[in-house]
Coordinates of C-alpha atoms and ligand atoms in Angstrom, one line a residue:
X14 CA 80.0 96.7 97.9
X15 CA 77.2 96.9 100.7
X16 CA 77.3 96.7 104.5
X17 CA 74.5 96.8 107.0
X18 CA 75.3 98.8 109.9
X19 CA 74.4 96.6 113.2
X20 CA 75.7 98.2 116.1
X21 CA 76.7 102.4 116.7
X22 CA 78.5 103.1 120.2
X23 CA 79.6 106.2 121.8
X24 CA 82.4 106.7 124.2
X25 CA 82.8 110.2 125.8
X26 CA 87.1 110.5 126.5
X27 CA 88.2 112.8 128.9
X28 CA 91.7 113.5 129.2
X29 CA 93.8 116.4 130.8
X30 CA 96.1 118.2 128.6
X31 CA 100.1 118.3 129.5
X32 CA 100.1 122.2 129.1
X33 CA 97.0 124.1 128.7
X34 CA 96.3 125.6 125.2
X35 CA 95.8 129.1 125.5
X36 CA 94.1 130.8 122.0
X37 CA 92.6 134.3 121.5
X38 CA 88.8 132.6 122.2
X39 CA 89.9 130.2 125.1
X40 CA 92.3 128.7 127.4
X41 CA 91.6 124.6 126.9
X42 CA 93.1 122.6 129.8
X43 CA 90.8 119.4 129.6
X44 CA 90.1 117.7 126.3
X45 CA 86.6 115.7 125.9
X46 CA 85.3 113.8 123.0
X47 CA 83.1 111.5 121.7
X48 CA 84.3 108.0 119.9
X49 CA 82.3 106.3 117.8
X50 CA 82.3 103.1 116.9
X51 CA 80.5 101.5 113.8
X52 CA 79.9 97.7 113.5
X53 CA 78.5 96.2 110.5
X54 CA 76.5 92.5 110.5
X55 CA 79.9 90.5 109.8
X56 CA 81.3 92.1 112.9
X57 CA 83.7 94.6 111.5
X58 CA 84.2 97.9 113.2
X59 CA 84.7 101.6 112.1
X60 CA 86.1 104.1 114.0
X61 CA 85.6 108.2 114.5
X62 CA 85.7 111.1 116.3
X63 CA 83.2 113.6 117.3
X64 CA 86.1 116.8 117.7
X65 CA 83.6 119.4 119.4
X66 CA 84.4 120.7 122.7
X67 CA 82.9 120.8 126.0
X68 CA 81.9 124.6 125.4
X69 CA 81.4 126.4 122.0
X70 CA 84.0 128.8 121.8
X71 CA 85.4 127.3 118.4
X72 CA 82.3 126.4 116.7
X73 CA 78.9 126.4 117.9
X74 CA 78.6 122.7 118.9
X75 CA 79.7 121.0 122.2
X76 CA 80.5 117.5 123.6
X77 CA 76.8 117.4 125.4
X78 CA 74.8 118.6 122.3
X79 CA 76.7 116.3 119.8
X80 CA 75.9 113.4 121.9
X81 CA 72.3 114.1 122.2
X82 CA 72.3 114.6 118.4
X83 CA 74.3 111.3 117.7
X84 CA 72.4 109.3 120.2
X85 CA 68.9 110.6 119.4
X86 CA 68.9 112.2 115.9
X87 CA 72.0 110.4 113.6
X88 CA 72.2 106.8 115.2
X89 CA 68.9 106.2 114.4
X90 CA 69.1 107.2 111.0
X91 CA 71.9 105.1 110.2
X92 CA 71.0 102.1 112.4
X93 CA 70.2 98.8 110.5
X94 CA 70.5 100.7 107.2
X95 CA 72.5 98.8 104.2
X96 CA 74.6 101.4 102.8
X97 CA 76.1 101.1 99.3
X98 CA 78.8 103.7 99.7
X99 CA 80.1 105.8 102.4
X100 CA 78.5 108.7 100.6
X101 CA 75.0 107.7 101.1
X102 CA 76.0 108.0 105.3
X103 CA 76.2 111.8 104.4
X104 CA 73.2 111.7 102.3
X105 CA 70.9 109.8 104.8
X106 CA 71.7 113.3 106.9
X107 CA 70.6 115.9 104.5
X108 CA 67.2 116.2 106.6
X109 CA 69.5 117.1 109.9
X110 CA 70.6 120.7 109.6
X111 CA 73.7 121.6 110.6
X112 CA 75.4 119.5 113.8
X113 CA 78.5 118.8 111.3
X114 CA 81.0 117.9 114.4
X115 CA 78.6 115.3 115.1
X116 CA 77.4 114.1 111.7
X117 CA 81.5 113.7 111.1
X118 CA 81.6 111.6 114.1
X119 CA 79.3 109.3 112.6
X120 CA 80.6 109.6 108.9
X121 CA 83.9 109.5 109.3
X122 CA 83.3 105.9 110.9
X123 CA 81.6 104.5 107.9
X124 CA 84.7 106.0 106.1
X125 CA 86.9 103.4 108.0
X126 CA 84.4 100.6 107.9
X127 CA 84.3 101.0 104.3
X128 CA 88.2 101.0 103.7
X129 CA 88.2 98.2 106.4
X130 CA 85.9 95.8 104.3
X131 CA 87.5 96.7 101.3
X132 CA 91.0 95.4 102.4
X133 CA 92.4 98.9 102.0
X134 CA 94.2 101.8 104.7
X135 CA 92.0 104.5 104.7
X136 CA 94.7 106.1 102.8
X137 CA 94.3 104.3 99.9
X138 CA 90.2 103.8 99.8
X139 CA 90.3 107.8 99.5
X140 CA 92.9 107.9 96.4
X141 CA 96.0 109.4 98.7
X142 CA 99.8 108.3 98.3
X143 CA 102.3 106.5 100.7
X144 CA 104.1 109.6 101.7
X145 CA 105.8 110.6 104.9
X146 CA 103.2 113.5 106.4
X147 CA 105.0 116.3 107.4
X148 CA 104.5 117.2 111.1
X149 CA 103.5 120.5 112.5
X150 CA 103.4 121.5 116.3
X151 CA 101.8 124.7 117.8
X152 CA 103.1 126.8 120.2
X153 CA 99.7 128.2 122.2
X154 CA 101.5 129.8 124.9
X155 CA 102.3 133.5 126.9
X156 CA 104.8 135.2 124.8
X157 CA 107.6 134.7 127.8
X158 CA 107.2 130.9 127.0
X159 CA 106.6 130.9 123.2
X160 CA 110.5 131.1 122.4
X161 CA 111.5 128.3 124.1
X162 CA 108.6 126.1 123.1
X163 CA 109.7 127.2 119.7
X164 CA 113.0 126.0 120.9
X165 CA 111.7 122.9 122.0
X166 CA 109.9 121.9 118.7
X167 CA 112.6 122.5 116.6
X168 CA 114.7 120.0 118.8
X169 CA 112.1 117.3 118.8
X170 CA 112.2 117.9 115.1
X171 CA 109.1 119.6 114.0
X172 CA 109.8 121.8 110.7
X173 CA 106.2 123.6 111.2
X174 CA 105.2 125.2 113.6
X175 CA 102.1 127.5 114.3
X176 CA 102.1 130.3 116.6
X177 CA 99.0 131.7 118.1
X178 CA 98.1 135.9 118.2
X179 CA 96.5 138.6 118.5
X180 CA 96.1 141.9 117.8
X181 CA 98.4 142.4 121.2
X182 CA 100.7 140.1 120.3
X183 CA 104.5 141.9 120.4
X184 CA 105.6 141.7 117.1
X185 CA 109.4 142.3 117.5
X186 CA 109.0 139.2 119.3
X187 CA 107.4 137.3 117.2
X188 CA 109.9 138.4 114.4
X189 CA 113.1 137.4 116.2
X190 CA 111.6 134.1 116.8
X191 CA 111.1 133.5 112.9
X192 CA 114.6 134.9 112.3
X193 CA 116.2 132.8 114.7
X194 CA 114.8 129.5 112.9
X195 CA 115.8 130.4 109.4
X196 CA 114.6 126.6 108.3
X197 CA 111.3 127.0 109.9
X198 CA 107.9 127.5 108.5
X199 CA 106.0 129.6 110.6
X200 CA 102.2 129.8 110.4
X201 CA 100.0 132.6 112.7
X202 CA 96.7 131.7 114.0
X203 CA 94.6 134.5 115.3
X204 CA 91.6 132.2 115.8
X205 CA 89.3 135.2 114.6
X206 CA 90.8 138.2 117.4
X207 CA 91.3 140.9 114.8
X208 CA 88.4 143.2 114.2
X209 CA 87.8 146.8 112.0
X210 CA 89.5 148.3 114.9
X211 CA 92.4 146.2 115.3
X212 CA 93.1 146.1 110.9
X213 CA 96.3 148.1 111.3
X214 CA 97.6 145.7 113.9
X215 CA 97.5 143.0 111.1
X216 CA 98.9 144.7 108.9
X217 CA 101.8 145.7 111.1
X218 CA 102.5 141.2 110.9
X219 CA 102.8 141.5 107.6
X220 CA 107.2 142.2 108.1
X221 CA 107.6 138.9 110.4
X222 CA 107.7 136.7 107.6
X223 CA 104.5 134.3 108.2
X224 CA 104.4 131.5 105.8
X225 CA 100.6 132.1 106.3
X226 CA 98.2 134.2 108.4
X227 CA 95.0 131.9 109.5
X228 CA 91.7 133.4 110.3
X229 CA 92.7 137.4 111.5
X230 CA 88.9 137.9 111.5
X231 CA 85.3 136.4 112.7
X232 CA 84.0 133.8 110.5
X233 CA 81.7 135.9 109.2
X234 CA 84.0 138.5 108.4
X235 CA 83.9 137.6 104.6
X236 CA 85.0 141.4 103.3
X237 CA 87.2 142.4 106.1
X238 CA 89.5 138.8 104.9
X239 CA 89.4 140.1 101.5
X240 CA 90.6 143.2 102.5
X241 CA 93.5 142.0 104.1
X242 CA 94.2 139.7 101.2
X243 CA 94.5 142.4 98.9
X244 CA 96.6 145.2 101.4
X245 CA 98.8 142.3 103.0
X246 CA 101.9 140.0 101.3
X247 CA 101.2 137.2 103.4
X248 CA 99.3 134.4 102.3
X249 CA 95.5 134.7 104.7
X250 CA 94.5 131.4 105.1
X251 CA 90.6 130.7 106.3
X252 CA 89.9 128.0 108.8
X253 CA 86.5 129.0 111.2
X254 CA 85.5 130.8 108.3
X255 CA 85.2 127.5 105.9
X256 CA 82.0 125.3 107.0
X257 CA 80.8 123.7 103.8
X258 CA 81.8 123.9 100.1
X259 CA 79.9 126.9 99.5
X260 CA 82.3 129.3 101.9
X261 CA 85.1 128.2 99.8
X262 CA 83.4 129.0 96.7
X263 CA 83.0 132.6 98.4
X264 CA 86.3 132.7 99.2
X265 CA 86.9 132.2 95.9
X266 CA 84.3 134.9 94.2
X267 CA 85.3 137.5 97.1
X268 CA 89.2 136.6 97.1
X269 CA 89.0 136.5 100.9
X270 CA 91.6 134.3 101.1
X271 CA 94.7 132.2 99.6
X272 CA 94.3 128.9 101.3
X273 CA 92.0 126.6 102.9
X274 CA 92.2 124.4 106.6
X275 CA 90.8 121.4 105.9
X276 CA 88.9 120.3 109.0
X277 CA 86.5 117.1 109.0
X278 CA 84.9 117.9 112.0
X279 CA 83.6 121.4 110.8
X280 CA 82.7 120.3 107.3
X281 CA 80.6 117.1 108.8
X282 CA 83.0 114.7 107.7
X283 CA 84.9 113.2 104.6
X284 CA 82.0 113.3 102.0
X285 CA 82.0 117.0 102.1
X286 CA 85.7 117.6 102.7
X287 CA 86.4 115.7 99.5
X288 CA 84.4 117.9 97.5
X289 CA 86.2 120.6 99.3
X290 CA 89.1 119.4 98.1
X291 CA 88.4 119.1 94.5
X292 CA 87.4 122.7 94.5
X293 CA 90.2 123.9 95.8
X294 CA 92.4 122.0 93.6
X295 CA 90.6 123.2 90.7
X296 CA 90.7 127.1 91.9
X297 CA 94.6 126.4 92.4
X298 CA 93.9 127.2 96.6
X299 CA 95.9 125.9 98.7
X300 CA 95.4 123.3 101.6
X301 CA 96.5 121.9 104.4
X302 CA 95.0 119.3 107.4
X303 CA 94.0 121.5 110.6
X304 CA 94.1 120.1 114.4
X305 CA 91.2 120.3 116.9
X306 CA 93.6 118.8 119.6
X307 CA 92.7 115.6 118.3
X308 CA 92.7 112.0 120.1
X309 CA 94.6 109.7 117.7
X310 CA 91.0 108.2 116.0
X311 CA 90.6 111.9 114.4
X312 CA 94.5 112.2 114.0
X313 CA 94.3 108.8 111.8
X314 CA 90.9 109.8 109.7
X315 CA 93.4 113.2 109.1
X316 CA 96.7 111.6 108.4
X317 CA 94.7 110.1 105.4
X318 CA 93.4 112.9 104.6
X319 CA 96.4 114.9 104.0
X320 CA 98.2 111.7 101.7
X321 CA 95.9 113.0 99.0
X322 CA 98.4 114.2 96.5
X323 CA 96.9 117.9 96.5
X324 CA 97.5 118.3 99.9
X325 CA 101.0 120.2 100.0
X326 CA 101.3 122.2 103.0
X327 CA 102.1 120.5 106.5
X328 CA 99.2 120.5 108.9
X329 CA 98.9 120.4 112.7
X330 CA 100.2 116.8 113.1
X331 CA 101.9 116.3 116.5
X332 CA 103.0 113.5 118.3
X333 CA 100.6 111.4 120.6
X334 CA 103.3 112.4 123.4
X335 CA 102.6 116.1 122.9
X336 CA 99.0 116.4 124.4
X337 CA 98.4 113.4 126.2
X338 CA 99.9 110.9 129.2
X339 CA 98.1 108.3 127.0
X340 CA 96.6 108.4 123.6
X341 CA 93.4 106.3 122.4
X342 CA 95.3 104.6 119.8
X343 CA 97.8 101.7 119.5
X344 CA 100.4 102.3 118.1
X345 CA 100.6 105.7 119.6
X346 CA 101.0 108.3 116.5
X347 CA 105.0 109.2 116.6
X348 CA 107.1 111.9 114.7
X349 CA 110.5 111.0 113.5
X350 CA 112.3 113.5 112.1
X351 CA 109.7 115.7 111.6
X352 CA 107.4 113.3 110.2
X353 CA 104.6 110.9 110.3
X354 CA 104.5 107.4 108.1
X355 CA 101.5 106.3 107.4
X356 CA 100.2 103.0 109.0
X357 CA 99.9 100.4 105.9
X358 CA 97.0 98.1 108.5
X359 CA 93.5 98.7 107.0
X360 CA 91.2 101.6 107.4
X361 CA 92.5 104.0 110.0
X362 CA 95.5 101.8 110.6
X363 CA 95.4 101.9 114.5
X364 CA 93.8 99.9 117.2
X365 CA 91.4 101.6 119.0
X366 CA 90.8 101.4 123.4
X367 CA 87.7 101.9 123.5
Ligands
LIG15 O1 92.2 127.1 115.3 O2 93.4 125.7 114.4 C1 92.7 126.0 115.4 C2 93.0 123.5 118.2 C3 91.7 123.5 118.6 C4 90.7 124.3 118.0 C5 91.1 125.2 117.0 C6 92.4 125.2 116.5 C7 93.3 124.3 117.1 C8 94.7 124.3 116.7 C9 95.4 123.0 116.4 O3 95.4 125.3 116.6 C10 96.1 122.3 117.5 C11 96.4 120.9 117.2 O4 95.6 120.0 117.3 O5 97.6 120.6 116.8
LIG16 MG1 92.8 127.8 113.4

């Protein structure tokens, strides 16, 4: 099957959170990102999501840089090109280094395009299953709220839910709150706020009974994760950490860590996050789908993403309602009873306002 791209359009969304999301590296309050929107020569359109924020506190891209990179460097590489597969969209990037928020933005679009002129939900084009996704909410709030939005969660269903600390986080707390919710799985994400100095803290989290502890240390802290691995009975989990396929191979050769966040936006879309995904199924790591506080075009893309049958653990998949007033998508994404069914309409499955 070929296509010939025709037309590539950006939209920047701005949208105010409902509660701002407070994390060791920054206190979002305002979500903005990039849609893209792909259309081949018989009209049909692709959607994705450029996920970088407006300032680089999780990676080193933002909203401004990503849309002078898709405007000037990516759209014209891909404009009026015939494409054989979505795989040669990734290829046709090789000479652009780095920028993998905004390559993905691009990418993933093809991605749906492709599905879309094939007949099939992205779900299906990629080799995933029809299976209810399990939800997962996090709580990114001051400890005297984090209780009750656990609270909350669990009443709106979610089985999954993340909690965000740091090396000042109380602990006592944080154990009372995952012995009060016996069937709960509890993931801690430290976003990278442990250090040398603060080890011992860490290790202290080790009796709260995490299902998982994602990224204690910097990105680059490749040794410092494999020490922790080794001293600590809770799963560590990389997410900043994994940019390509060759960090998880060195999580793999260092042992730095026991499972993977899959995250399209950081690994430049879903050519590379497949591959991703075969090495980690081969190396017996675990995975799961991570959130970037996601409009529901990047929700989509990962809902499909985490059908693929290796895909085991629940990811950060929250309803439409729990950011935003008004989501980009129609249908708006909803949980019932802690889960997500996947839209059977092609590609991405949603309509799109854009
Ligand atoms: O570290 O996982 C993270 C949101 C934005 C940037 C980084 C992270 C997050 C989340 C996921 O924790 C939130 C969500 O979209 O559900
Ligand atoms: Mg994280």
């Amino acid at each position: 099957m070929e296509l010939t791209i025709s037309d590539i359009e950006l939209l920047v969304v701005k949208k105010p959170l409902k509660t701002p999301f407070k994390t060791a590296l920054q206190s979002v309050k305002v979500r903005e990102s990039i849609l893209v929107r792909v259309t081949d020569a018989d009209g049909i359109e692709g959607y994705g999501e450029c996920v970088a924020f407006s300032t680089p506190w999780y990676t080193e891209e933002t909203v401004a840089g990503c849309h002078f990179v898709l405007s000037q460097v990516l759209v014209p590489l891909i404009m009026n090109k015939t494409l054989e597969s979505p795989q040669q969209a990734d290829e046709l990037f090789t000479a652009v280094k780095g920028n993998r928020m905004a390559k993905a933005g691009i990418e993933t679009a093809i991605w749906d395009l492709f599905a879309k002129r094939q007949g099939l939900p992205l779900w299906k084009f990629v080799g995933g299953i029809n299976k209810p996704i399990p939800a997962g909410i996090v709580v990114a709030a001051d400890e005297e709220n984090m209780a009750a939005q656990v609270e909350a969660a669990v009443a709106n269903g979610y089985r999954r839910v993340k909690l965000k600390i740091n090396p000042g986080s109380d602990k006592d707390l944080l154990k009372e709150i995952v012995e009060r919710f016996p069937g709960i799985l509890f993931f801690a994400d430290a976003n990278g706020g442990f250090s040398r100095e603060t080890f011992e803290e860490l290790l202290a989290l080790d009796f709260v009974g995490f299902a998982l502890i994602e990224q204690p240390f910097g990105e680059e802290e490749w040794l410092l994760h494999a020490r922790a691995k080794k001293e600590m009975k809770t799963p560590i989990c990389l997410d900043e950490s994994i940019r390509n396929i060759d960090d998880v191979q060195r999580l793999i050769d260092l042992e730095a860590g026991d499972v993977v966040v899959l995250k399209m936006g950081r690994l430049g879309g879903w050519n590379e996050t497949m591959k991703v995904v075969e090495l980690c199924r081969t190396h017996d790591i675990a995975m799961w789908v991570g959130g970037m506080i996601d409009f529901g075009v990047s929700k989509a893309h990962n809902l499909a993403l985490a059908s693929l049958p290796d895909i085991l653990l629940p990811g950060d998949f929250s309803d439409s309602g729990h950011f935003w007033q008004e989501d980009v998508v129609e249908p708006e994404i909803r949980v019932v009873s802690g889960e997500i069914s996947l839209s059977i309409e092609k590609g991405i499955g949603y309509h799109v306002n854009f």
